[in-house]
Amino acid sequence: MARNSIFLILILCTTLVCDAAIFHPISDSHRSAALEIFAPVDGSFGSLEEAYEALRTFDLLGIGKELNIRASACPSVVDTLGSGSSSLKDLFYALRVNMLLKCEISEEVFAGIASRCKASVHDAKSLFDFYYSIGSLRLIKDHASEVDVVLSDADEIFQAIKALSQSDGKWRYSSNNPASSTYAAGVALQTLAGVISLATSEIDQSLIGLLKNDIVKLFDGIEKYDDGAFYFDEKLVDALGHEGPLSATSSVVRGLTAFAAVTSGSLNLPGDKILGLANFFLAIGIPGSSKDFYDQIDALACLESNRVSIPLILSLPATVLSMTRKDQLKVRVTTVLGSTAPALSVKLVQAFSSGSKGASIIESQDLKFDAENDVHFLDALPKSVDLGTYHFVFEIVLHDSEEKNIYATGSRTKVPIYVTGVVKVDNAEIAVLDSDLGNIETQKKLDLAGETALSLSANHLQKLRLSFQLTTPLGHSFKPHQAFLKLRHETQVEHVFVLGNSGKQFKIILDFLGLVERFFYLSGKYDIQLTVGDAVMENSYLRELGSIELDLPEAPEKATRPPPQPVDPYLRYGPKAEIVHIFRTPDKRPPQELSLAFVALVIFPFLGFVVGLLRLGVNLKNFPTSTVPATFAILFQLGIAAVLSLYVLFWLKLDLFTTLKALGFLGIFLMFVGHRTLSHLASTSVKLKSA
């Protein structure tokens, strides 16, 4: 019963909540999931790329220090960086891992890699050639400052990469591939940011201006969900596979923040779009794959500290407030990774009931701030707030006006709030009425909060009445989303009736005379079940009230028959009863004397054969005398004896297939030794004749 009640409430909550989205910053649940998703196998990862994604995620979330990944990853980093045959991609990720683990790498190794990467920049034929080479040089610059990694011809390299851009802000992977990609745009922005940081002199500002225009065009094509989340979709499918919205959006965010970090001036991007990008990543929850998890956390870390606009997330620890527990409304404002927000206030602009027509219960009220718990709260709900669904509209107000250019707070945030409580049930009763005058023949009070076991009886000329009153904690009438009565026959045929209401009173009258056809003229015992449920009702009911014995008339010939009841799948597909096979009684065996006489008759011909040999004399003159021929002759005789013994075993206990298998091996053996024996006898006979 309890399980059905919970299921009922979940259905109700789902229908009410799904149209609203509340975004929450990164929490401890992400940290626990990261340790499982990025768990190393036997202390190591499959590749340096996987190792970097795990280490980067651990570093951003502040976890994984106890795993001791350095011992297994550093040898691979040293081997990769010291090998002249390592690919640009492997060198790039080895340098990234080294940046986090600080492996012991000499400056000579860095100098050699820098020289190779510089040459690769000038010979690059694709966007990823530029990306890995310039990315490696930038990593070497941060780790080994004495190594020469600057680009003297940065303007030419910048233009070579810029040549891959498209008019809509997207980029191509190479000059030979005409298809454009959003993911490639993010890669290009990261690469160009690296070129700017490695340049010996300032890049031509006209080129920077063109690139800023490309970024604006790229953001003009951004897509939006109904909940306010912005994202970039990827339509290109090529040899790299299909990059979904998560990887494409994270690539653009990395490129945008990297480019903004090395350039001056504004990019003229609306703060609402930056906040929408953050909401997109947070709305994903916890991704199932390590690649998606890394893309989510790394992109949020880029948004956490960027020069464009830092998004602030308004979240509610709880959107369900209980009048029984006197819960407080609490609001928390943090960055995307859960860090403390700057000095600000949260204003409750408006609060109104979802069923009202614009009538506000709260208007323009500042929430109080609890510095110890870092939450903004409302002391108490207005006394007029009763059970139901409300919409609260919040607004973030920064104390320092100059920080409006640094943080993205978005516009007003509308959040659904559910106020729950205990609904009082009064005057609950059930009665059997006379059909003609409506006189009460049987009447019983109901205690819906406790156990009830009724036992009623009625015929087709009587009626059943059920009534009760529902009131909220403030004494108002309450209309639940579900209120119905179910009668279930002993044959499992069910009938459901919806209860109507008039103000606080809920009542239903079942006239059995008009229901005989619906009941299929089935007399007998009917179980009575009452269901009253609502998302804001803390004491929803699913009660078995008892039973009623109905005496209905006999069904006419053409009456509708009750529908066949579904067969229990366990009975159909479950384990069947064990089958016990009883063999027939074996035939009676013959007397022992008769069996022995039959055996004697079978052996008698063999004895006659032996006697005959003794009478005629056995000729052993031609039996070989040399060692090798004599050995084959003896083996041949033993093989014949083995075949005869096999026949005896077949008669006693062996089955046909086992016997044939053994006979096959013996036959091959006899053919071999017999052929050698007969060959010797034939050669001996030829020699005697020639002599």
XYZ file of C-alpha atoms in Angstrom:
691
model
C 0.000 0.000 0.000
C 2.773 2.414 0.912
C 4.567 1.722 -2.343
C 1.439 2.538 -4.359
C 0.992 5.764 -2.392
C 4.549 6.873 -3.096
C 4.108 6.057 -6.777
C 0.940 8.157 -6.846
C 2.689 11.159 -5.344
C 5.637 10.824 -7.731
C 3.291 10.952 -10.701
C 1.660 14.082 -9.354
C 4.987 15.780 -8.656
C 6.265 14.928 -12.123
C 3.296 16.564 -13.817
C 3.844 19.741 -11.795
C 7.614 20.175 -11.757
C 8.951 19.185 -15.152
C 8.153 22.521 -16.818
C 10.596 24.407 -14.573
C 14.387 24.040 -14.419
C 16.514 24.853 -11.393
C 20.266 24.832 -11.907
C 22.644 23.824 -9.142
C 26.428 24.372 -9.040
C 28.960 21.560 -8.911
C 28.575 19.639 -5.656
C 30.044 16.699 -3.758
C 28.000 14.303 -5.884
C 30.198 15.282 -8.846
C 33.322 14.615 -6.794
C 32.130 11.150 -5.815
C 31.160 10.348 -9.392
C 34.513 11.564 -10.738
C 36.415 9.086 -8.563
C 34.349 6.268 -10.068
C 34.314 7.421 -13.707
C 38.045 8.215 -13.825
C 39.180 5.258 -11.726
C 42.566 4.065 -13.113
C 42.932 0.437 -14.160
C 45.828 -1.207 -12.325
C 47.025 2.251 -11.299
C 47.281 3.685 -14.824
C 45.165 5.072 -17.682
C 44.794 3.859 -21.235
C 46.514 6.865 -22.822
C 48.115 10.169 -21.949
C 44.986 11.963 -23.158
C 42.835 9.989 -20.719
C 45.393 10.599 -17.965
C 45.303 14.359 -18.548
C 41.487 14.503 -18.564
C 41.378 12.596 -15.277
C 44.126 14.685 -13.655
C 42.599 17.952 -14.849
C 39.187 16.936 -13.477
C 40.677 15.841 -10.155
C 42.628 19.094 -9.897
C 39.565 21.271 -10.541
C 37.423 19.339 -8.063
C 40.162 19.084 -5.439
C 40.138 15.294 -5.224
C 42.256 12.255 -6.165
C 45.387 13.139 -4.202
C 45.369 9.712 -2.575
C 45.541 7.824 -5.908
C 49.317 8.364 -6.481
C 48.966 8.628 -10.257
C 52.393 10.231 -10.581
C 54.225 6.939 -10.087
C 52.580 5.327 -13.131
C 52.120 8.373 -15.382
C 55.534 10.038 -15.151
C 57.500 7.146 -16.752
C 55.131 7.280 -19.739
C 55.567 11.061 -19.944
C 59.367 10.780 -19.859
C 59.404 8.089 -22.566
C 57.041 10.034 -24.822
C 58.896 13.335 -24.520
C 62.276 11.651 -24.979
C 61.255 9.704 -28.088
C 61.839 11.277 -31.468
C 59.059 9.194 -33.026
C 56.261 10.486 -30.783
C 53.396 12.161 -32.619
C 52.500 15.825 -32.068
C 49.331 14.775 -30.253
C 51.237 12.501 -27.871
C 53.790 15.237 -27.166
C 50.993 17.736 -26.493
C 49.220 15.536 -23.957
C 52.498 14.428 -22.381
C 53.321 18.091 -21.769
C 49.840 18.636 -20.332
C 50.242 15.740 -17.917
C 53.713 16.988 -16.993
C 52.233 20.430 -16.243
C 50.064 18.833 -13.532
C 52.474 16.194 -12.191
C 55.784 18.102 -12.510
C 57.764 15.085 -13.733
C 61.554 15.302 -13.918
C 62.264 16.494 -17.482
C 65.517 18.164 -18.491
C 65.610 21.489 -20.360
C 67.427 19.778 -23.253
C 64.348 17.641 -23.835
C 62.107 20.727 -23.786
C 64.447 22.517 -26.188
C 64.338 19.604 -28.631
C 60.549 19.454 -28.507
C 60.319 23.228 -29.001
C 62.529 23.037 -32.089
C 60.418 20.240 -33.542
C 57.143 22.072 -32.821
C 58.385 25.270 -34.461
C 59.203 23.322 -37.591
C 55.797 21.641 -37.462
C 54.051 25.025 -37.287
C 55.520 26.046 -40.636
C 54.774 22.650 -42.201
C 51.233 22.398 -40.748
C 48.549 21.224 -43.174
C 45.550 21.057 -40.843
C 44.057 22.935 -37.911
C 45.084 20.206 -35.492
C 48.705 20.422 -36.648
C 48.677 24.080 -35.589
C 46.760 23.272 -32.400
C 49.131 20.576 -31.106
C 52.323 22.409 -32.115
C 51.393 25.830 -30.734
C 49.759 24.271 -27.664
C 52.990 22.385 -26.917
C 55.080 25.540 -27.303
C 52.786 27.383 -24.909
C 53.080 24.601 -22.329
C 56.878 24.645 -22.616
C 56.830 28.411 -22.114
C 54.932 28.024 -18.853
C 57.196 25.217 -17.589
C 60.664 26.060 -18.916
C 60.972 29.820 -19.340
C 64.574 29.651 -20.588
C 63.649 27.617 -23.683
C 63.111 29.721 -26.806
C 59.492 29.200 -27.902
C 58.610 32.632 -29.346
C 57.251 32.938 -32.874
C 58.982 35.647 -34.887
C 56.493 35.317 -37.773
C 53.352 35.219 -35.613
C 51.352 37.447 -38.013
C 51.881 35.023 -40.896
C 50.926 32.031 -38.727
C 47.866 33.947 -37.475
C 46.749 34.620 -41.052
C 47.370 31.005 -42.088
C 45.046 29.793 -39.339
C 42.540 32.613 -39.956
C 42.293 31.472 -43.586
C 40.346 28.425 -42.358
C 37.520 30.567 -40.909
C 34.064 30.822 -42.472
C 31.636 33.711 -42.771
C 29.284 32.280 -40.107
C 31.984 32.114 -37.437
C 32.672 28.398 -37.882
C 36.004 26.939 -39.031
C 37.314 24.238 -41.300
C 39.720 21.536 -40.172
C 41.890 21.975 -43.279
C 41.941 23.823 -46.580
C 41.074 20.576 -48.371
C 37.875 20.108 -46.349
C 35.113 22.584 -47.270
C 32.806 21.569 -44.380
C 32.735 23.941 -41.399
C 32.508 22.981 -37.747
C 31.578 24.650 -34.458
C 33.969 22.369 -32.577
C 36.778 23.458 -34.928
C 35.958 27.101 -34.125
C 36.759 26.472 -30.473
C 40.006 24.704 -31.404
C 40.983 27.611 -33.684
C 40.342 30.207 -30.975
C 42.549 28.283 -28.528
C 45.276 28.020 -31.183
C 45.149 31.726 -32.060
C 45.283 32.606 -28.362
C 48.496 30.583 -28.216
C 49.908 32.426 -31.234
C 49.207 35.795 -29.575
C 50.915 34.725 -26.332
C 53.995 33.402 -28.212
C 54.402 36.372 -30.555
C 57.551 38.483 -30.226
C 55.571 41.637 -30.971
C 51.931 42.672 -30.829
C 49.667 41.062 -33.411
C 48.108 43.380 -35.987
C 44.974 44.771 -34.301
C 43.010 44.555 -37.537
C 43.426 40.772 -37.404
C 42.274 40.776 -33.783
C 39.257 42.852 -34.774
C 38.326 40.410 -37.537
C 38.556 37.527 -35.103
C 36.293 39.328 -32.621
C 33.722 39.766 -35.380
C 33.946 36.033 -36.090
C 33.193 35.320 -32.428
C 30.137 37.583 -32.516
C 28.903 35.823 -35.674
C 29.467 32.456 -34.030
C 27.354 33.503 -31.044
C 24.628 34.764 -33.376
C 24.048 31.121 -34.315
C 23.834 29.886 -30.736
C 20.769 27.793 -29.876
C 18.556 27.968 -26.813
C 16.437 25.605 -24.736
C 13.157 26.608 -23.142
C 14.756 26.646 -19.681
C 17.173 29.426 -20.672
C 20.222 27.251 -21.408
C 22.306 28.224 -24.456
C 24.411 25.747 -26.425
C 26.208 25.180 -29.717
C 25.144 22.242 -31.839
C 27.412 20.386 -34.224
C 26.161 19.259 -37.620
C 29.446 18.070 -39.126
C 30.177 14.339 -39.284
C 33.660 13.484 -40.540
C 36.584 11.210 -39.792
C 36.719 12.593 -36.265
C 33.185 11.366 -35.615
C 30.153 13.348 -34.527
C 30.829 16.007 -31.922
C 27.646 16.528 -29.906
C 26.397 19.732 -28.263
C 28.417 19.104 -25.089
C 31.817 18.735 -26.772
C 31.099 21.519 -29.302
C 29.946 23.961 -26.602
C 32.869 23.140 -24.307
C 35.306 23.655 -27.207
C 33.866 27.129 -27.926
C 33.977 28.058 -24.223
C 37.642 27.036 -23.976
C 38.502 29.002 -27.089
C 36.500 32.063 -26.046
C 38.021 32.289 -22.557
C 41.557 31.576 -23.836
C 41.275 34.313 -26.480
C 39.789 36.804 -24.010
C 42.667 36.144 -21.583
C 45.363 37.297 -24.063
C 43.554 40.239 -25.677
C 42.310 43.572 -24.430
C 38.958 45.207 -24.971
C 35.442 43.837 -24.826
C 33.972 41.103 -27.001
C 30.459 42.601 -26.843
C 28.830 39.329 -25.810
C 25.616 39.514 -23.727
C 25.987 38.275 -20.171
C 22.732 36.334 -20.524
C 24.341 34.091 -23.154
C 27.362 33.411 -20.933
C 25.006 32.560 -18.069
C 22.977 30.399 -20.460
C 26.124 28.443 -21.393
C 26.789 27.803 -17.709
C 23.183 26.659 -17.248
C 23.600 24.255 -20.165
C 26.558 22.505 -18.534
C 24.896 22.433 -15.102
C 21.621 21.095 -16.508
C 23.447 17.971 -17.716
C 23.890 16.777 -14.148
C 26.504 14.034 -13.939
C 27.577 12.744 -17.387
C 28.015 9.032 -17.863
C 31.285 9.016 -19.833
C 34.703 10.290 -18.816
C 35.037 12.438 -21.950
C 31.724 14.231 -21.328
C 32.556 14.612 -17.638
C 35.868 16.276 -18.468
C 34.264 18.568 -21.060
C 31.652 19.665 -18.523
C 34.034 20.380 -15.623
C 36.762 21.953 -17.772
C 34.290 24.279 -19.510
C 32.768 25.328 -16.185
C 36.261 26.007 -14.822
C 36.911 28.264 -17.823
C 33.682 30.150 -17.081
C 34.588 30.322 -13.378
C 37.419 32.764 -14.077
C 37.242 34.545 -17.424
C 37.480 38.116 -18.682
C 34.203 38.041 -20.593
C 31.664 37.504 -17.827
C 31.607 35.255 -14.768
C 28.182 33.617 -14.343
C 26.535 33.505 -10.909
C 24.099 30.682 -10.175
C 21.008 31.191 -8.044
C 19.863 27.910 -6.534
C 17.469 26.781 -3.822
C 18.467 24.008 -1.396
C 14.787 23.044 -1.284
C 11.781 24.034 -3.376
C 9.333 22.164 -1.139
C 8.425 24.006 2.075
C 6.482 22.179 4.765
C 4.009 24.105 6.890
C 4.210 21.258 9.383
C 7.980 21.707 9.891
C 7.783 25.501 9.398
C 10.531 25.424 6.768
C 12.296 28.632 5.767
C 12.766 29.747 2.186
C 16.526 29.693 1.485
C 18.443 30.877 -1.568
C 22.131 30.362 -2.332
C 24.165 32.306 -4.920
C 27.552 30.907 -5.969
C 29.790 30.523 -8.984
C 29.415 27.501 -11.253
C 31.935 25.473 -9.238
C 30.312 26.434 -5.943
C 32.722 29.183 -4.876
C 31.535 32.133 -2.817
C 29.904 34.953 -4.768
C 30.841 38.641 -4.334
C 28.868 40.936 -2.041
C 25.261 40.957 -3.238
C 21.646 40.878 -2.184
C 18.801 38.650 -3.286
C 15.488 40.410 -3.757
C 12.190 38.555 -3.761
C 10.523 40.614 -6.467
C 7.191 38.861 -6.428
C 5.443 35.720 -5.208
C 2.047 34.552 -6.387
C -0.055 31.430 -6.438
C -0.083 29.421 -9.655
C -3.881 29.448 -9.599
C -4.264 33.186 -9.089
C -4.583 35.797 -11.817
C -1.614 37.990 -10.935
C -2.483 38.618 -7.275
C 0.816 38.803 -5.362
C 1.312 37.581 -1.821
C 4.809 39.129 -1.565
C 6.247 42.095 -3.450
C 9.766 43.564 -3.485
C 11.261 42.111 -0.315
C 14.998 41.696 0.340
C 16.051 38.367 1.766
C 18.229 38.338 4.858
C 21.780 36.980 4.581
C 23.246 34.291 6.824
C 27.007 34.787 6.455
C 27.841 31.644 8.441
C 25.913 29.325 6.101
C 26.254 31.585 3.033
C 22.505 31.605 2.297
C 19.845 34.249 1.844
C 16.585 33.455 3.616
C 13.056 34.655 4.236
C 12.137 34.807 7.921
C 8.662 33.369 7.472
C 6.074 32.940 4.790
C 3.125 35.347 4.893
C 0.212 34.164 6.965
C -1.935 34.068 3.854
C 0.220 31.325 2.305
C -1.649 28.039 2.319
C -1.093 24.670 0.689
C -0.431 24.875 -3.027
C 1.996 25.772 -5.772
C 3.522 29.235 -5.915
C 5.913 31.051 -8.200
C 8.667 33.103 -6.580
C 10.574 35.636 -8.695
C 14.115 36.459 -7.514
C 16.623 39.061 -8.611
C 20.352 39.286 -7.815
C 21.584 42.777 -6.951
C 25.374 43.328 -6.795
C 26.526 45.779 -4.124
C 29.382 47.138 -6.261
C 28.054 48.601 -9.508
C 31.429 48.118 -11.216
C 31.102 44.344 -10.778
C 28.138 44.305 -13.189
C 30.696 44.203 -16.006
C 32.469 41.270 -14.376
C 29.614 38.997 -13.306
C 26.589 37.722 -15.229
C 23.567 37.558 -12.971
C 20.919 37.286 -15.650
C 17.488 38.773 -15.412
C 14.848 37.774 -12.896
C 14.654 34.083 -12.002
C 11.249 32.449 -11.657
C 11.193 29.381 -9.411
C 8.229 27.134 -8.514
C 7.769 26.633 -4.765
C 5.563 23.901 -3.311
C 4.029 24.541 0.107
C 2.960 21.264 1.693
C 1.142 20.350 4.856
C -1.291 17.990 6.536
C -4.850 18.088 5.231
C -7.506 17.574 7.888
C -10.228 14.997 7.181
C -13.562 15.511 8.959
C -16.992 13.883 8.960
C -15.858 10.824 7.013
C -18.651 8.282 6.811
C -20.039 5.552 4.590
C -23.672 4.482 4.458
C -26.042 2.097 2.677
C -29.243 3.908 1.642
C -32.698 2.769 0.674
C -33.201 3.347 -3.038
C -36.730 4.745 -2.867
C -36.735 7.202 0.027
C -33.010 7.534 0.662
C -33.332 6.369 4.246
C -30.129 5.253 5.936
C -30.132 1.518 6.576
C -26.460 1.182 7.609
C -24.058 4.000 8.477
C -20.495 3.865 9.811
C -17.895 6.484 10.684
C -14.460 6.255 9.012
C -11.044 6.912 10.480
C -8.901 7.546 7.400
C -5.815 8.167 9.521
C -6.007 4.671 11.035
C -6.991 1.149 10.028
C -10.563 0.503 8.922
C -12.220 -2.870 8.272
C -15.835 -2.443 7.166
C -18.232 -5.247 6.391
C -21.342 -4.037 4.526
C -24.051 -5.681 2.468
C -26.488 -4.339 -0.116
C -28.665 -5.393 -3.033
C -29.372 -3.854 -6.404
C -32.226 -1.739 -5.002
C -29.950 0.112 -2.574
C -27.269 2.800 -2.770
C -23.829 3.328 -1.288
C -22.830 6.812 -0.102
C -19.322 7.929 0.876
C -18.630 11.470 2.114
C -15.899 13.422 3.913
C -14.512 16.958 4.240
C -10.973 18.175 3.469
C -9.561 21.377 4.971
C -6.106 22.976 4.871
C -4.143 24.048 7.959
C -5.659 27.540 7.499
C -9.188 26.112 7.395
C -9.717 26.574 3.674
C -11.353 23.967 1.475
C -8.879 21.689 -0.262
C -9.378 19.991 -3.613
C -6.817 17.236 -4.254
C -5.690 16.276 -7.720
C -6.903 12.723 -7.229
C -9.904 11.480 -5.255
C -11.589 8.281 -6.332
C -13.271 5.178 -4.997
C -12.466 1.692 -6.257
C -14.601 -1.451 -5.940
C -12.778 -4.694 -6.717
C -14.708 -7.953 -7.150
C -13.303 -11.222 -5.885
C -12.679 -12.142 -9.540
C -10.328 -9.083 -9.697
C -12.723 -7.052 -11.894
C -12.285 -3.416 -10.823
C -14.564 -0.353 -11.052
C -13.265 3.167 -10.377
C -15.461 6.171 -9.522
C -14.313 9.792 -9.235
C -15.476 11.716 -6.177
C -17.072 15.088 -6.757
C -16.911 18.002 -4.344
C -18.917 21.005 -3.279
C -16.727 23.325 -1.222
C -15.139 21.310 1.559
C -17.519 18.363 1.094
C -16.551 15.350 -1.050
C -19.345 12.909 -1.741
C -20.250 10.062 -4.067
C -23.475 8.021 -4.247
C -23.451 4.696 -6.111
C -26.902 3.585 -7.271
C -26.467 -0.157 -7.742
C -29.669 -0.416 -9.788
C -28.098 1.695 -12.497
C -24.749 -0.034 -12.190
C -25.736 -3.676 -12.575
C -24.701 -3.740 -16.221
C -21.413 -2.012 -15.450
C -20.857 -4.571 -12.688
C -21.625 -7.374 -15.210
C -24.305 -8.682 -12.812
C -21.524 -10.113 -10.638
C -22.754 -10.740 -7.126
C -20.398 -11.414 -4.267
C -17.774 -9.650 -2.235
C -16.308 -6.297 -3.370
C -13.279 -4.742 -1.664
C -13.585 -0.979 -1.113
C -10.505 1.211 -1.660
C -10.310 5.006 -1.260
C -7.533 7.115 -2.818
C -6.972 10.786 -2.001
C -3.689 12.281 -3.184
C -2.000 15.558 -4.078
C 1.585 16.778 -4.520
C 1.241 19.238 -1.621
C -0.691 16.882 0.653
C 1.666 15.296 3.175
C -0.925 12.744 4.319
C -2.195 11.374 1.012
C -4.375 8.305 1.450
C -4.580 4.921 -0.208
C -6.814 3.033 2.207
C -8.530 -0.335 2.120
C -11.814 0.464 3.843
C -13.191 -3.064 3.967
C -15.733 -4.889 1.798
C -19.358 -4.920 0.735
C -21.397 -7.993 -0.153
C -23.570 -7.221 -3.198
C -26.623 -9.225 -4.186
C -27.257 -8.474 -7.866
C -29.859 -10.067 -10.185
C -28.998 -12.895 -12.558
C -27.431 -11.803 -15.843
C -29.719 -11.995 -18.942
C -28.573 -14.054 -21.918
C -27.296 -11.116 -23.991
C -25.600 -9.337 -21.078
C -21.995 -8.214 -21.499
C -19.567 -10.630 -19.982
C -16.716 -9.408 -17.737
C -13.415 -8.885 -19.572
C -10.757 -11.575 -19.199
C -8.282 -10.679 -16.504
C -4.606 -10.387 -17.390
C -2.585 -13.467 -16.649
C 0.100 -13.086 -14.058
C 3.420 -13.058 -16.002
C 5.019 -15.062 -13.212
C 2.508 -17.864 -13.734
C 3.052 -17.820 -17.502
C 6.809 -17.381 -17.696
C 7.896 -18.473 -14.241
C 9.421 -21.856 -13.362
C 7.233 -24.852 -14.074
C 6.620 -27.822 -11.793
C 9.295 -30.495 -11.877
C 8.483 -33.426 -14.166
C 9.088 -36.839 -12.565
C 9.398 -39.570 -15.214
C 8.380 -43.083 -14.163
C 9.920 -45.876 -16.260
C 7.881 -48.972 -17.030
C 8.544 -52.085 -15.011
C 11.299 -54.159 -16.686
C 10.364 -57.548 -18.142
C 10.894 -60.642 -16.052
C 14.338 -62.207 -16.594
C 14.699 -65.905 -17.593
C 15.924 -68.490 -15.059
C 19.638 -68.510 -14.316
C 20.063 -72.111 -15.552
C 18.712 -71.179 -18.990
C 21.109 -68.221 -19.251
C 24.120 -70.392 -18.350
C 23.107 -73.016 -20.912
C 22.915 -70.313 -23.601
C 26.415 -69.060 -22.684
C 27.758 -72.619 -22.965
C 26.251 -72.972 -26.442
C 27.906 -69.669 -27.514
C 31.351 -70.713 -26.200
C 31.155 -74.240 -27.628
C 32.138 -73.306 -31.245
C 35.222 -71.497 -29.944
C 36.264 -74.578 -27.975
C 35.779 -76.665 -31.123
C 38.011 -74.231 -33.013
C 40.781 -74.586 -30.395
C 40.504 -78.413 -30.410
C 40.683 -78.419 -34.189
C 43.874 -76.371 -34.164
C 45.438 -78.770 -31.671
C 44.435 -81.822 -33.759
C 45.668 -80.389 -37.051
C 48.786 -78.790 -35.571
C 49.700 -75.115 -35.655
C 52.161 -74.105 -38.366
C 54.671 -71.618 -36.878
C 57.370 -72.203 -39.516
C 56.756 -68.859 -41.257
C 56.725 -66.809 -38.004
C 59.463 -64.161 -38.404
C 62.664 -64.727 -36.489
C 64.313 -61.347 -36.970
C 63.767 -58.837 -34.150
C 61.862 -56.082 -36.017
C 59.595 -58.367 -38.141
C 58.946 -60.544 -35.056
C 57.895 -57.432 -33.089
C 55.396 -56.394 -35.773
C 54.062 -59.962 -35.952
C 53.523 -60.094 -32.194
C 51.824 -56.650 -32.269
C 49.570 -57.869 -35.062
C 48.480 -60.879 -33.004
C 47.946 -58.679 -29.949
C 45.843 -56.284 -32.055
C 43.552 -59.134 -33.130
C 43.263 -60.175 -29.482
C 42.420 -56.552 -28.564
C 39.603 -56.474 -31.162
C 38.162 -59.677 -29.738
C 38.432 -58.234 -26.206
C 36.655 -55.068 -27.412
C 33.763 -57.206 -28.629
C 33.542 -58.757 -25.187
C 33.507 -55.318 -23.506
C 30.825 -54.151 -25.929
C 28.727 -57.106 -24.898
C 29.253 -56.378 -21.194
C 29.145 -52.580 -20.738
C 30.293 -50.378 -23.649
C 27.850 -48.463 -25.887
C 27.974 -48.583 -29.679
C 29.606 -45.158 -30.211
C 32.426 -45.813 -27.747
C 33.040 -49.222 -29.283
C 33.191 -47.865 -32.838
C 35.598 -45.110 -31.768
C 37.979 -47.630 -30.162
C 37.586 -50.032 -33.084
C 38.624 -47.258 -35.480
C 41.907 -46.687 -33.653
C 42.554 -50.455 -33.413
C 41.779 -50.899 -37.114
C 44.382 -48.318 -38.114
C 46.903 -49.976 -35.815
C 46.190 -53.413 -37.300
C 46.493 -52.121 -40.858
C 49.937 -50.706 -40.094
C 51.454 -53.652 -38.220
C 49.691 -56.211 -40.449
C 51.028 -54.557 -43.586
C 54.576 -54.661 -42.217
C 54.188 -58.313 -41.206
C 52.727 -59.445 -44.542
C 55.374 -57.471 -46.459
C 58.086 -59.334 -44.585
C 56.452 -62.718 -45.300
C 56.102 -61.843 -48.994
C 59.739 -60.778 -49.342
C 60.872 -63.959 -47.554
C 58.817 -66.123 -49.924
C 60.317 -64.408 -52.975
C 63.843 -65.004 -51.686
C 63.140 -68.745 -51.129
C 61.752 -69.193 -54.629
C 64.689 -67.403 -56.248
C 67.138 -69.563 -54.257
